[in-house]
mmCIF file of C-alpha atoms in Angstrom:
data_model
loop_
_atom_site.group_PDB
_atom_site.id
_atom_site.type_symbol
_atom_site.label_atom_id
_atom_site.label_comp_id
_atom_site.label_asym_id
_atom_site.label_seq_id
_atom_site.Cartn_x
_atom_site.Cartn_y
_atom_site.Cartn_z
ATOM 1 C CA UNK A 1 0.000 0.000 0.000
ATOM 2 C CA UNK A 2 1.291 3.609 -1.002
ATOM 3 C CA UNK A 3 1.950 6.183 1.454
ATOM 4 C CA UNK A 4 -1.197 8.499 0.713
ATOM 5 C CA UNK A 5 -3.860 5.572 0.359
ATOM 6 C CA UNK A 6 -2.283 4.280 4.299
ATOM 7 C CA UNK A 7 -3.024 8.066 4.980
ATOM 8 C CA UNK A 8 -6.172 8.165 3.841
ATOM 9 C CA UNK A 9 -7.369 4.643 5.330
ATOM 10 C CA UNK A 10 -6.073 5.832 8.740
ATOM 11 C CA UNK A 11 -7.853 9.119 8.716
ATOM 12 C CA UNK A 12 -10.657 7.412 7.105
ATOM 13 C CA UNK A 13 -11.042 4.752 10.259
ATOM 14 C CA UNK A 14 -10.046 7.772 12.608
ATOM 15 C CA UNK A 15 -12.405 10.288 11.261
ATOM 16 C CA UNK A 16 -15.613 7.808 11.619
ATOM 17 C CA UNK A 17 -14.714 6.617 14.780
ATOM 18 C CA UNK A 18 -14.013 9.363 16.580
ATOM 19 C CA UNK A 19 -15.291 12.203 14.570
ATOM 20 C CA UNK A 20 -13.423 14.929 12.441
ATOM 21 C CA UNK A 21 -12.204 17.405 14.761
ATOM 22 C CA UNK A 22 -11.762 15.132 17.603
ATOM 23 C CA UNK A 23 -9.189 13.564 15.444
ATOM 24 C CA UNK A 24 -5.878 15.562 15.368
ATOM 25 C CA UNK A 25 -2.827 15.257 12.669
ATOM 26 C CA UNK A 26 -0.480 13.640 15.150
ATOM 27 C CA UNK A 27 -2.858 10.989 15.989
ATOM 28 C CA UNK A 28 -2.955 10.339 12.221
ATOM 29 C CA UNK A 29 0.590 10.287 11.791
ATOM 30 C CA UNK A 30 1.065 8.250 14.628
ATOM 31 C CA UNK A 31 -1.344 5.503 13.290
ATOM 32 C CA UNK A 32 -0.121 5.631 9.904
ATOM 33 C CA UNK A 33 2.898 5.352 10.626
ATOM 34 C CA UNK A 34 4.485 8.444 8.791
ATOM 35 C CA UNK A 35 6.090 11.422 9.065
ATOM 36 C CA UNK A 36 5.092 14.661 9.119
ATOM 37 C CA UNK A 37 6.606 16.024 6.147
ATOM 38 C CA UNK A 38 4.982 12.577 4.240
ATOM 39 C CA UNK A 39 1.219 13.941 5.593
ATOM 40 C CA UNK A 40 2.174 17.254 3.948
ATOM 41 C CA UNK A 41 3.451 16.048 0.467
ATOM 42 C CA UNK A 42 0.150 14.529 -0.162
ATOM 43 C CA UNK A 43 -2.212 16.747 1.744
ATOM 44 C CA UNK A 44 -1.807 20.321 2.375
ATOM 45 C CA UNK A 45 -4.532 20.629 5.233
ATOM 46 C CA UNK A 46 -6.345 18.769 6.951
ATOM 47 C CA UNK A 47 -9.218 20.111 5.516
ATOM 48 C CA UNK A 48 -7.664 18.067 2.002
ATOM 49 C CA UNK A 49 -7.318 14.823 3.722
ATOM 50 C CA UNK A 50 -10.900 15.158 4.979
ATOM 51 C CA UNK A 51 -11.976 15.344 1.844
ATOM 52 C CA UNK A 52 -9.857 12.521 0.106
ATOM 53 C CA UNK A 53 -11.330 10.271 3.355
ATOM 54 C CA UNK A 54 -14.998 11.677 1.933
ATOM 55 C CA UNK A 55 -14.102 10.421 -1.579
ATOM 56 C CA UNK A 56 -12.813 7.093 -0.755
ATOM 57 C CA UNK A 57 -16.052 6.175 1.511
ATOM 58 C CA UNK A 58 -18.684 7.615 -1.108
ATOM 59 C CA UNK A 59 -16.852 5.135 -3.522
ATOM 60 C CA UNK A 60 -16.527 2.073 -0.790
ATOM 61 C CA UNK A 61 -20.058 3.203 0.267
ATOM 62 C CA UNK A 62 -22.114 3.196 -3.322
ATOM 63 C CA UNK A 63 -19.837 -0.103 -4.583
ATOM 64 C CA UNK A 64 -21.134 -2.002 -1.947
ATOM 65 C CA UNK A 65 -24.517 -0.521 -1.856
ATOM 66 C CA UNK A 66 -25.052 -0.994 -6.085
ATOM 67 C CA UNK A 67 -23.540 -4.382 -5.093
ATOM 68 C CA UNK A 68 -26.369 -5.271 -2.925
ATOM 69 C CA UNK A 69 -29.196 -3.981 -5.272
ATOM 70 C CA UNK A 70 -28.184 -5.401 -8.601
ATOM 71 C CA UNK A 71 -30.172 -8.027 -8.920
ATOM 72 C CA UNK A 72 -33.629 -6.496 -7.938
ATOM 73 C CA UNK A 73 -35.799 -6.683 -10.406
ATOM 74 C CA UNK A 74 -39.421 -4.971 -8.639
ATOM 75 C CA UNK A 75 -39.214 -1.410 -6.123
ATOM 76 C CA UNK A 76 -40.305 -4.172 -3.290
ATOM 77 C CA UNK A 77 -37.112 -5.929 -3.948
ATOM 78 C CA UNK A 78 -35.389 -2.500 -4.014
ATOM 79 C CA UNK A 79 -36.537 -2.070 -0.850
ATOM 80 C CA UNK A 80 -36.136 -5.183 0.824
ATOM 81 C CA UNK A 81 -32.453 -5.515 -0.190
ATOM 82 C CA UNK A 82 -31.735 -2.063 0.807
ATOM 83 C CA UNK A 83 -33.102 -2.085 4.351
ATOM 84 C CA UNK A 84 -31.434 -5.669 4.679
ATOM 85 C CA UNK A 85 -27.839 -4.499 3.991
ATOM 86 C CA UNK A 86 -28.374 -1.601 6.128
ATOM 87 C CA UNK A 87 -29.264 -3.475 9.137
ATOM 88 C CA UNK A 88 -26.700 -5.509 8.278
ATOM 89 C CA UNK A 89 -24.086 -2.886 8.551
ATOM 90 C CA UNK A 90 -25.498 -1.333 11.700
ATOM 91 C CA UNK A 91 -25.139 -5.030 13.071
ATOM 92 C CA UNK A 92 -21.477 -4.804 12.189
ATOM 93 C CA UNK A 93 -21.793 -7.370 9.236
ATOM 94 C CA UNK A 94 -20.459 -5.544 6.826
ATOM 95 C CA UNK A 95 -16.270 -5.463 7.198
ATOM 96 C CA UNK A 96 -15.991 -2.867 3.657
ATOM 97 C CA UNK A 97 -17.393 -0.169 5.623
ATOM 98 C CA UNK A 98 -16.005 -0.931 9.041
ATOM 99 C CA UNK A 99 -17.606 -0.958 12.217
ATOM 100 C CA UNK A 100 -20.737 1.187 12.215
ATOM 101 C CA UNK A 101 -20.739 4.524 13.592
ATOM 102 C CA UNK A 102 -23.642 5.908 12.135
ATOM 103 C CA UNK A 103 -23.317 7.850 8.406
ATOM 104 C CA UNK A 104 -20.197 9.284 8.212
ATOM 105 C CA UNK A 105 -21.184 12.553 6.167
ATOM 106 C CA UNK A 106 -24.292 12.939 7.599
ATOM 107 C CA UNK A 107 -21.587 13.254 11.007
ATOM 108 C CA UNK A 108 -19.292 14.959 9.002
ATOM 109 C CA UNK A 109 -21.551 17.760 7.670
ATOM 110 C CA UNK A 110 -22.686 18.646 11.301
ATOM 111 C CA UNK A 111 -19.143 19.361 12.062
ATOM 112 C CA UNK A 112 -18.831 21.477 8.888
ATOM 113 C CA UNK A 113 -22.477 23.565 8.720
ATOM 114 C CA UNK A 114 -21.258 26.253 5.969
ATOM 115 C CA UNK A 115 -23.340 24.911 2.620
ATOM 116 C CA UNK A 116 -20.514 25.984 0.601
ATOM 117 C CA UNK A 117 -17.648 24.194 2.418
ATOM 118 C CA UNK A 118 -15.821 21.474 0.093
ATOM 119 C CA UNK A 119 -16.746 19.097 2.986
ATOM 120 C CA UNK A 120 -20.456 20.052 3.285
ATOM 121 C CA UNK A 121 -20.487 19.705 -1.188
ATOM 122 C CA UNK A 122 -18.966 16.342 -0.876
ATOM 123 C CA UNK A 123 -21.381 14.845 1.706
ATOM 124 C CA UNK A 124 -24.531 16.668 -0.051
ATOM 125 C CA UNK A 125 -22.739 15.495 -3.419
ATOM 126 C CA UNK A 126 -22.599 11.540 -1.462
ATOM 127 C CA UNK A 127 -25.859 11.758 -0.682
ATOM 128 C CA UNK A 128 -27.082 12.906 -4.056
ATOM 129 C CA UNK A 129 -25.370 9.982 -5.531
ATOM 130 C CA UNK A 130 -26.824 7.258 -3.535
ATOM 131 C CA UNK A 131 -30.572 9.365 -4.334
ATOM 132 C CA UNK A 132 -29.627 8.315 -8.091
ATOM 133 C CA UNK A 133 -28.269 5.375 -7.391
ATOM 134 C CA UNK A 134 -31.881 3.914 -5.933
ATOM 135 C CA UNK A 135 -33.220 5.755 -8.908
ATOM 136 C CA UNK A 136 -31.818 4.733 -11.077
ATOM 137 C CA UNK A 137 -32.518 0.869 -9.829
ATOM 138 C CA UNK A 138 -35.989 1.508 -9.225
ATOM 139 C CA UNK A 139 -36.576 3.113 -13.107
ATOM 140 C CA UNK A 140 -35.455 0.479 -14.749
ATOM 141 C CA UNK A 141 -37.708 -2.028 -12.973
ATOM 142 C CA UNK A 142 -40.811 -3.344 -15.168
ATOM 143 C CA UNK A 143 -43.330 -1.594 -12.634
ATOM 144 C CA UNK A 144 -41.727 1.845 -13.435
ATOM 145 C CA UNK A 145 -40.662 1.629 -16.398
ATOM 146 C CA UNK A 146 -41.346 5.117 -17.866
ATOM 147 C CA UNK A 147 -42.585 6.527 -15.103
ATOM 148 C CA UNK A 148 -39.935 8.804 -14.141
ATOM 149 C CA UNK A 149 -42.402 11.202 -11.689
ATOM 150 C CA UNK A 150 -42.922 7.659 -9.340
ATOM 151 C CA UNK A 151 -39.416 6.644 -9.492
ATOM 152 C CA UNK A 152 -38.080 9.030 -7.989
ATOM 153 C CA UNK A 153 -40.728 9.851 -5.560
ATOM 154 C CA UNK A 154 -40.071 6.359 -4.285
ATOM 155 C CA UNK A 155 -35.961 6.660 -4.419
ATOM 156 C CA UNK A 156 -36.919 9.729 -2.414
ATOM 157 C CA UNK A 157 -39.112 7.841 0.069
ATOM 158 C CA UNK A 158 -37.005 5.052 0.560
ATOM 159 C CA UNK A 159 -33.474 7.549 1.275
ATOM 160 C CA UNK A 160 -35.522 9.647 3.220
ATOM 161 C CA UNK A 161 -36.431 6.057 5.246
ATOM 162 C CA UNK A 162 -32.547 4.787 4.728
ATOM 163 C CA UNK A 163 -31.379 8.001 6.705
ATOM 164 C CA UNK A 164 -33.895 7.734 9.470
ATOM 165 C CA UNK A 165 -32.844 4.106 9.730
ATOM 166 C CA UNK A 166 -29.126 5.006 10.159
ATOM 167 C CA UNK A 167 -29.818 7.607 12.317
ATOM 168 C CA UNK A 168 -31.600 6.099 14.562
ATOM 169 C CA UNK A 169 -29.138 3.418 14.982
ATOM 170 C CA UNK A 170 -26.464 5.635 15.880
ATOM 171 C CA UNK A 171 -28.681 7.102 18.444
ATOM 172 C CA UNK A 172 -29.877 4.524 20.336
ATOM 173 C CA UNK A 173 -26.914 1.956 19.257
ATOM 174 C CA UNK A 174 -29.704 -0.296 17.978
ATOM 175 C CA UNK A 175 -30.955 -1.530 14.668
ATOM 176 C CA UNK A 176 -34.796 -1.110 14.165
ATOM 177 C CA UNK A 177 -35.899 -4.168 12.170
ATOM 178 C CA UNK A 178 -39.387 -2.008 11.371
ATOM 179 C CA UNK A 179 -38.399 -1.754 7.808
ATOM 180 C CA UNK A 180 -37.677 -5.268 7.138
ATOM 181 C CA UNK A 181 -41.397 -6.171 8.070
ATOM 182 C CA UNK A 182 -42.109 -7.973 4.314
ATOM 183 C CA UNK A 183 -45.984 -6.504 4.419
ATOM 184 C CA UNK A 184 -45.058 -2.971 5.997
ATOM 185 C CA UNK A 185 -42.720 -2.855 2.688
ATOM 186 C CA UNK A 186 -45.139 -4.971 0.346
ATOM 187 C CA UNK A 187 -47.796 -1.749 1.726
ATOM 188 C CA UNK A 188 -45.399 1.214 1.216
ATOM 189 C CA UNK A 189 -44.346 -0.441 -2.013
ATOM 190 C CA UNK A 190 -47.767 -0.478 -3.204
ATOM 191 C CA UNK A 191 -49.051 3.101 -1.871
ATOM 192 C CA UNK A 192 -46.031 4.236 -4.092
ATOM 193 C CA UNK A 193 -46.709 2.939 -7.400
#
């Protein structure tokens, strides 16, 4: 592993853990392993490192998270599959995103509040992505199929569920298995579409 991406993967772990500016630049060079003037030829703040760690978990984040929906073919499968692997990851069954500690930009953007920070634009721009993302799953399904209006009122629905979800876990340090009920989903599938 290259200097910068053992950087990055220590912040990364640091950053989520801990949160942003609880985690200082020694504490990152002391887990990575490099020296100071290393940090610095790769990153020129910290501000630049949060950001890289931003990138690399909206990539690890949406790969495993198109991973888990490709093969649903109907919005109830959508669903099913989506609120499966997230109570799967607040259960700690997930090892590509680490142990869970709630969303990471959601956490990240309350310690950066400014709308036009490069922080705050990459965890609106992450959370943007994974709207598309369901989307774009859901549109191509043969119930929606041309009906662009209800696709993304439902991709809508179910991020606006997916957040409550994850939020709620890192509140209470619980997973809520509500939205894995096969009817409640069968229901809210069907009041959709």
């Amino acid at each position: 592993m290259d200097k910068r991406t053992q950087i990055i993967n220590t912040a990364l772990s640091a950053f989520y853990q801990k949160g942003v500016h609880a985690v200082g630049i020694n504490e990152i060079l002391k887990g990575s392993g490099v020296a100071k003037k290393t940090l610095y030829n790769h990153f020129v703040s910290k501000d630049e490192l949060i950001c890289a760690c931003l990138e690399l978990r909206d990539q690890r984040f949406n790969q495993w998270l198109y991973e888990q929906l490709e093969n649903c073919n109907t919005p109830f499968e959508v669903a099913n599959a989506l609120f499966g692997a997230l109570s799967a990851w607040i259960d700690n069954e997930v090892s590509e995103l680490g142990p869970f500690n709630g969303c990471f930009f959601i956490n990240a953007a309350a310690e950066f509040p400014q709308s036009d920070h490069p922080i705050a634009l990459l965890c609106k721009a992450h959370k943007e992505s994974v709207l598309q993302l369901l989307f774009d799953k859901l549109s191509h399904t043969e119930q929606l199929k041309g009906q662009l209006e209800k696709s993304k009122q439902l991709a809508q629905l179910l991020m606006t569920l997916q957040e409550g979800m994850i939020c709620q876990a890192r509140v209470t340090h619980s997973s809520n298995t509500l939205l894995q009920d096969p009817m409640l989903l069968h229901q809210l599938i069907a009041s959709s579409i």
